[in-house]
Amino acid sequence: MGTPTRPRPGQLTFAAPRRGKPPVHLADLAPGERKDFLTGLGHQGFRAKQLSTHYFERLVVDPDQMPDLPKAQRADLVAAALPQLLTPVATRVADDGLTHKKVWRLFDGALVESVVMRYPGRATICISSQAGCGMNCPFCATGQGGLQRNMSTAEIVEQVVSAARSLKAGELGPMPEGDAGPLRVSNVVFMGMGEALANYRAAIGAIRRLTDPAPDGLGMSARGITMSTVGLVPAIDKLAGEGIPVTLALSLHAPDDELRDELVPINTRWKVGEALDAARRYFDTTGRRVSIEYALIRDINDQAWRADLLGEQLAARGKGWVHVNPIPLNPTPGSKWTASRKGVEQQFVERLRAHGIPTTVRDTRGQDIDGACGQLAAVTA
């Protein structure tokens, strides 16, 4: 698969390049569609329920582990309904075995990343929704590579199912002494490669597969899922109306339009005030507190006056609706962008809290394994 053309500074790409589609997978389909899919392939419709149970509940894809299927048909059924979508290419481990980052090759050669982070009592996976990204934020490794294509619903879901399978099998190492840790994925964050709301249909399909009760889906709580966006205002409003109370995370990175136009080019379409208004509407509709993601970049957006401006803008929209996550920037090799000094970071946090805004510095993982989104895929390609 050819390397995409790097976008010019500030260029936004919404339409993904047209490429061949991955094979249809059971996870692409709503529960009510699976029976017709299998009968259309010449199999008995009730096999859909059996296959769903194996995939979503038992986390099994090996035909030999499906004794309830006719032996003569098992391989054909699995090949038809559960084709392999992701092939592991590279794995890096950090944080004493608690962080596992994988690069996956898709059917057409595109590379994407996912990261499993284990904490006491929970396991979080950060997943990709596009190969590359069209939002072109200059400090982001993925954005600088351009958009290759949208991922399918099943390609998104398979990242989570694969992680759940590895956790269940004990392949991600022991938890700290005294903590057995979960044997399942407890949290999913759409913060990997891509702008998920620019791949809206597939992303919503994935959320429904994650939250559908087992065996139709993984049976996760919507409250354990976070959807990150740079601020596609119409899509935020559409997401609010889906009736799935996932957490919204708005990647703001600057409180003033002049700087945000440069750092987050989507701001040339929807300004800071419009993005924050949409985030507030999301809270009003769903009751879910919104996270504001703010990558602290040394001498660029970490000034005390910008913390005050952000605090004022959030407080002006009410209380109790928002939480700020300052993120120490994980710099990409050769980039002019680097993390703020610790003292500056602390002052930024204190200024926000002084405005009554709950603020917590994000725990950063995997800095020694090309941890920033897009880095490992770039060096693997």
XYZ file of C-alpha atoms in Angstrom:
381
model
C 0.000 0.000 0.000
C 1.489 3.342 -0.995
C 2.441 6.048 1.470
C -0.168 8.824 1.589
C 0.802 12.315 0.516
C 1.634 14.474 3.510
C -0.932 17.233 3.911
C 0.145 20.835 3.630
C 0.076 22.833 6.904
C -3.479 23.469 8.059
C -5.054 21.204 5.412
C -8.069 19.224 6.613
C -9.094 15.906 5.033
C -12.628 14.671 5.694
C -13.139 12.307 2.769
C -11.053 9.173 3.178
C -9.307 7.884 0.048
C -11.316 5.185 -1.700
C -9.733 1.790 -1.238
C -10.869 -1.811 -1.229
C -13.038 -2.702 1.730
C -12.066 -5.286 4.344
C -14.084 -8.520 4.366
C -17.419 -8.354 6.171
C -17.135 -9.625 9.736
C -19.794 -10.596 12.262
C -18.855 -7.509 14.310
C -19.775 -5.247 11.380
C -23.380 -6.374 11.713
C -26.096 -5.526 14.198
C -27.472 -8.619 15.953
C -30.592 -8.609 13.769
C -28.513 -8.601 10.570
C -26.330 -11.604 11.333
C -28.877 -14.332 10.611
C -29.592 -12.965 7.119
C -25.859 -12.612 6.479
C -25.215 -16.280 7.208
C -28.236 -17.569 5.306
C -27.085 -15.482 2.352
C -23.820 -17.423 2.468
C -25.667 -20.721 2.473
C -25.432 -21.463 6.201
C -28.239 -21.966 8.702
C -29.333 -18.711 10.322
C -29.190 -19.938 13.908
C -25.433 -20.342 13.568
C -25.212 -16.542 13.957
C -26.069 -16.816 17.648
C -23.504 -19.568 18.152
C -20.772 -17.602 16.404
C -21.664 -14.444 18.338
C -21.328 -16.384 21.588
C -17.922 -17.720 20.593
C -16.599 -14.329 19.456
C -18.040 -11.844 21.939
C -18.555 -13.992 25.029
C -15.962 -16.770 24.843
C -13.480 -14.621 22.839
C -12.759 -17.626 20.627
C -11.906 -17.626 16.908
C -10.331 -21.079 16.589
C -12.795 -23.449 14.862
C -11.447 -26.337 16.927
C -12.746 -24.614 20.061
C -16.324 -24.497 18.737
C -17.649 -28.025 19.395
C -21.297 -26.965 18.993
C -20.698 -26.318 15.276
C -20.758 -29.231 12.794
C -17.181 -30.390 12.379
C -17.410 -30.407 8.611
C -18.613 -26.774 8.525
C -16.558 -25.151 11.278
C -13.678 -23.886 9.159
C -15.990 -22.518 6.472
C -18.252 -20.817 9.030
C -15.360 -19.128 10.783
C -13.739 -18.067 7.512
C -17.045 -16.573 6.342
C -18.140 -14.850 9.566
C -14.929 -14.226 11.518
C -12.208 -13.437 8.953
C -8.876 -12.253 10.337
C -8.824 -8.465 10.120
C -5.738 -7.530 12.141
C -2.285 -9.072 11.912
C 0.185 -8.192 14.694
C 3.357 -6.602 13.384
C 5.148 -5.263 16.463
C 4.645 -5.189 20.216
C 6.393 -2.949 22.725
C 6.117 -3.311 26.498
C 6.724 -0.558 29.054
C 5.959 0.514 32.613
C 7.133 -2.783 34.148
C 4.852 -4.788 31.890
C 1.698 -2.749 32.553
C 1.628 -1.069 29.123
C 1.478 -3.090 25.900
C 1.470 -1.223 22.594
C 0.745 -3.087 19.375
C 1.012 -2.221 15.717
C -1.484 -4.061 13.520
C -1.418 -4.526 9.772
C -4.832 -4.316 8.119
C -5.830 -6.389 5.088
C -4.523 -3.764 2.662
C -1.215 -3.142 4.411
C -2.254 -0.054 6.382
C -0.818 0.126 9.910
C -2.712 1.117 13.047
C -1.970 1.048 16.765
C -3.653 0.094 20.001
C -2.371 0.312 23.567
C -3.484 -1.721 26.586
C -2.773 -0.014 29.922
C -3.303 -1.971 33.129
C -4.069 -0.180 36.382
C -5.090 -1.568 39.773
C -8.517 -3.113 39.244
C -8.987 -2.067 35.620
C -7.610 -2.374 32.116
C -7.939 0.396 29.550
C -7.365 0.096 25.820
C -6.703 3.051 23.552
C -7.904 2.183 20.048
C -7.600 3.563 16.532
C -10.552 4.440 14.316
C -8.740 5.459 11.114
C -5.478 4.532 9.432
C -3.804 7.899 9.708
C -5.773 11.074 10.405
C -7.046 13.991 8.356
C -7.123 16.593 11.145
C -3.449 17.541 10.641
C -2.555 18.796 14.131
C 1.142 19.743 13.778
C 2.297 18.268 17.108
C 0.712 14.845 16.420
C 2.663 12.086 14.657
C -0.511 10.566 13.199
C -1.794 13.866 11.847
C 1.448 14.561 10.051
C 1.166 11.316 8.117
C -2.164 12.147 6.507
C -5.325 10.059 6.217
C -5.034 6.657 4.538
C -8.539 5.315 5.088
C -11.400 4.814 7.498
C -11.438 1.621 9.519
C -14.478 -0.650 9.485
C -16.627 -1.236 12.553
C -15.182 -4.730 12.945
C -11.579 -3.522 12.593
C -12.236 -1.118 15.462
C -13.985 -3.750 17.587
C -11.339 -6.409 16.962
C -8.732 -4.273 18.750
C -10.825 -4.544 21.914
C -11.702 -8.228 21.488
C -8.044 -9.077 20.885
C -7.032 -7.239 24.059
C -9.778 -9.008 26.031
C -8.565 -12.346 24.662
C -4.974 -11.569 25.701
C -6.033 -10.472 29.185
C -8.083 -13.613 29.670
C -5.165 -15.780 28.549
C -2.742 -14.023 30.895
C -0.600 -12.856 28.002
C -0.208 -9.287 29.276
C 1.730 -10.194 32.383
C 0.928 -10.177 36.098
C -0.532 -7.242 37.940
C 1.344 -5.723 40.909
C 1.516 -7.919 43.974
C -1.793 -8.069 45.788
C -3.898 -7.006 42.792
C -5.242 -9.761 40.566
C -6.415 -7.205 38.015
C -9.356 -7.601 35.638
C -9.572 -10.424 33.141
C -11.484 -8.199 30.743
C -11.232 -4.751 29.215
C -12.979 -2.338 31.562
C -12.420 0.926 29.655
C -12.100 1.839 25.977
C -10.850 5.215 24.773
C -11.093 6.352 21.145
C -7.823 8.243 21.427
C -5.609 6.253 19.082
C -5.000 7.005 15.437
C -7.714 8.958 13.664
C -10.634 11.285 14.391
C -13.412 8.845 15.215
C -16.238 11.333 14.613
C -14.956 11.768 11.046
C -15.595 8.022 10.649
C -18.947 8.377 12.363
C -20.925 5.402 11.137
C -18.200 2.843 11.853
C -17.362 4.394 15.233
C -20.985 4.326 16.383
C -21.305 0.752 15.123
C -18.258 -0.161 17.197
C -19.680 1.484 20.312
C -22.904 -0.482 19.859
C -20.965 -3.765 19.485
C -19.004 -2.933 22.634
C -22.123 -2.140 24.655
C -24.619 -4.671 23.255
C -25.331 -7.290 25.956
C -23.432 -10.556 25.545
C -23.528 -12.601 23.422
C -24.643 -9.976 20.894
C -21.727 -7.779 21.935
C -19.114 -7.403 24.661
C -21.629 -6.122 27.210
C -19.504 -3.172 28.337
C -20.935 -0.173 30.162
C -21.160 2.928 27.981
C -19.732 4.800 30.962
C -16.467 2.958 30.415
C -16.117 4.300 26.862
C -14.602 7.681 25.977
C -14.993 9.297 22.568
C -12.274 11.840 21.807
C -12.700 14.536 19.176
C -10.874 17.662 18.022
C -14.260 19.385 17.875
C -16.468 18.346 14.949
C -19.456 20.280 16.267
C -22.269 18.716 14.171
C -20.975 15.223 14.986
C -20.831 16.028 18.717
C -24.500 17.013 18.601
C -25.327 13.883 16.617
C -23.478 11.710 19.150
C -25.455 13.305 21.971
C -28.656 12.133 20.293
C -27.578 8.485 19.950
C -28.762 7.563 23.417
C -25.420 5.983 24.367
C -23.967 7.857 27.377
C -20.288 7.580 26.510
C -17.894 10.185 27.874
C -16.964 12.980 25.469
C -13.363 14.200 25.477
C -12.740 17.454 23.607
C -9.131 17.910 22.476
C -8.905 21.667 22.919
C -5.179 22.437 23.406
C -5.699 26.214 23.293
C -8.389 28.537 24.703
C -7.923 31.295 22.105
C -8.792 31.059 18.417
C -5.534 32.575 17.192
C -3.378 29.776 18.638
C -5.937 26.989 18.205
C -6.229 27.759 14.479
C -2.550 26.719 14.292
C -2.526 23.812 16.752
C -5.889 22.273 15.833
C -6.782 23.231 12.247
C -10.440 22.174 12.645
C -10.716 25.424 14.611
C -10.812 27.228 11.279
C -14.249 25.561 10.813
C -15.629 25.631 14.369
C -14.126 28.111 16.805
C -13.279 27.555 20.477
C -16.590 28.976 21.661
C -18.579 26.784 19.274
C -16.710 23.645 20.371
C -17.223 24.444 24.051
C -20.920 25.202 23.482
C -21.316 21.805 21.779
C -19.524 20.118 24.685
C -21.882 21.811 27.131
C -24.888 20.669 25.060
C -23.505 17.147 25.193
C -23.484 17.308 28.977
C -26.998 18.731 29.054
C -28.304 15.905 26.854
C -26.435 12.952 28.352
C -25.651 14.005 31.902
C -22.083 12.837 31.314
C -19.343 15.185 32.470
C -17.116 16.258 29.577
C -13.323 16.012 29.623
C -11.215 18.780 28.113
C -7.914 17.398 26.829
C -5.091 19.928 26.825
C -1.600 18.869 25.693
C 0.834 21.184 27.477
C 3.474 22.328 24.982
C 6.464 24.260 26.267
C 6.248 28.010 25.620
C 3.393 27.494 23.151
C 0.129 27.037 25.070
C 1.207 26.698 28.700
C 1.175 30.350 29.762
C -0.645 31.252 32.980
C -2.903 33.698 31.144
C -4.102 30.915 28.886
C -4.972 28.820 31.939
C -6.973 31.771 33.256
C -8.718 32.260 29.914
C -9.628 28.578 29.741
C -10.894 28.616 33.319
C -13.027 31.682 32.633
C -14.546 30.181 29.488
C -15.441 26.895 31.181
C -16.802 28.547 34.331
C -18.950 30.873 32.208
C -20.823 27.800 30.937
C -21.765 26.590 34.401
C -20.538 24.316 37.153
C -20.162 20.560 37.385
C -20.209 19.856 33.664
C -16.525 19.642 32.845
C -13.134 18.321 33.921
C -9.751 19.309 32.468
C -6.956 16.833 31.738
C -3.668 18.619 31.080
C -1.419 16.151 29.246
C 2.386 16.362 29.328
C 3.221 16.257 25.631
C 4.888 13.057 24.457
C 7.162 14.606 21.810
C 7.740 13.019 18.431
C 11.346 12.565 17.222
C 12.796 15.657 15.599
C 9.813 17.793 16.528
C 10.101 21.349 17.823
C 7.202 20.605 20.160
C 8.122 19.394 23.641
C 6.590 19.062 27.099
C 6.129 21.943 29.489
C 8.396 22.312 32.506
C 7.005 20.723 35.668
C 6.707 24.049 37.492
C 4.803 25.568 34.572
C 2.531 22.511 34.440
C 1.759 22.848 38.142
C 0.979 26.554 37.827
C -1.361 25.834 34.915
C -3.243 23.312 37.047
C -3.459 25.674 40.023
C -4.823 28.507 37.883
C -7.595 26.279 36.522
C -8.509 25.029 39.988
C -8.645 28.617 41.195
C -11.493 29.118 38.713
C -13.324 26.157 40.252
C -12.473 23.762 37.403
C -11.648 20.168 38.450
C -8.240 19.446 36.918
C -6.093 16.306 36.886
C -2.818 15.853 35.010
C -3.103 12.783 32.787
C -0.897 9.847 33.671
C 1.388 9.311 30.675
C 2.351 5.792 29.721
C 4.784 4.263 27.263
C 7.084 7.222 26.687
C 10.029 4.874 26.175
C 8.278 2.805 23.471
C 7.351 5.419 20.864
C 4.290 5.971 23.013
C 2.781 8.987 21.294
C 0.022 8.025 18.927
C 1.358 7.197 15.495
C 5.016 6.974 16.476
C 5.389 3.212 16.575
C 3.450 2.685 13.340
C 5.696 5.252 11.679
C 8.906 3.504 12.680
C 7.450 0.091 11.828
C 6.320 0.988 8.322
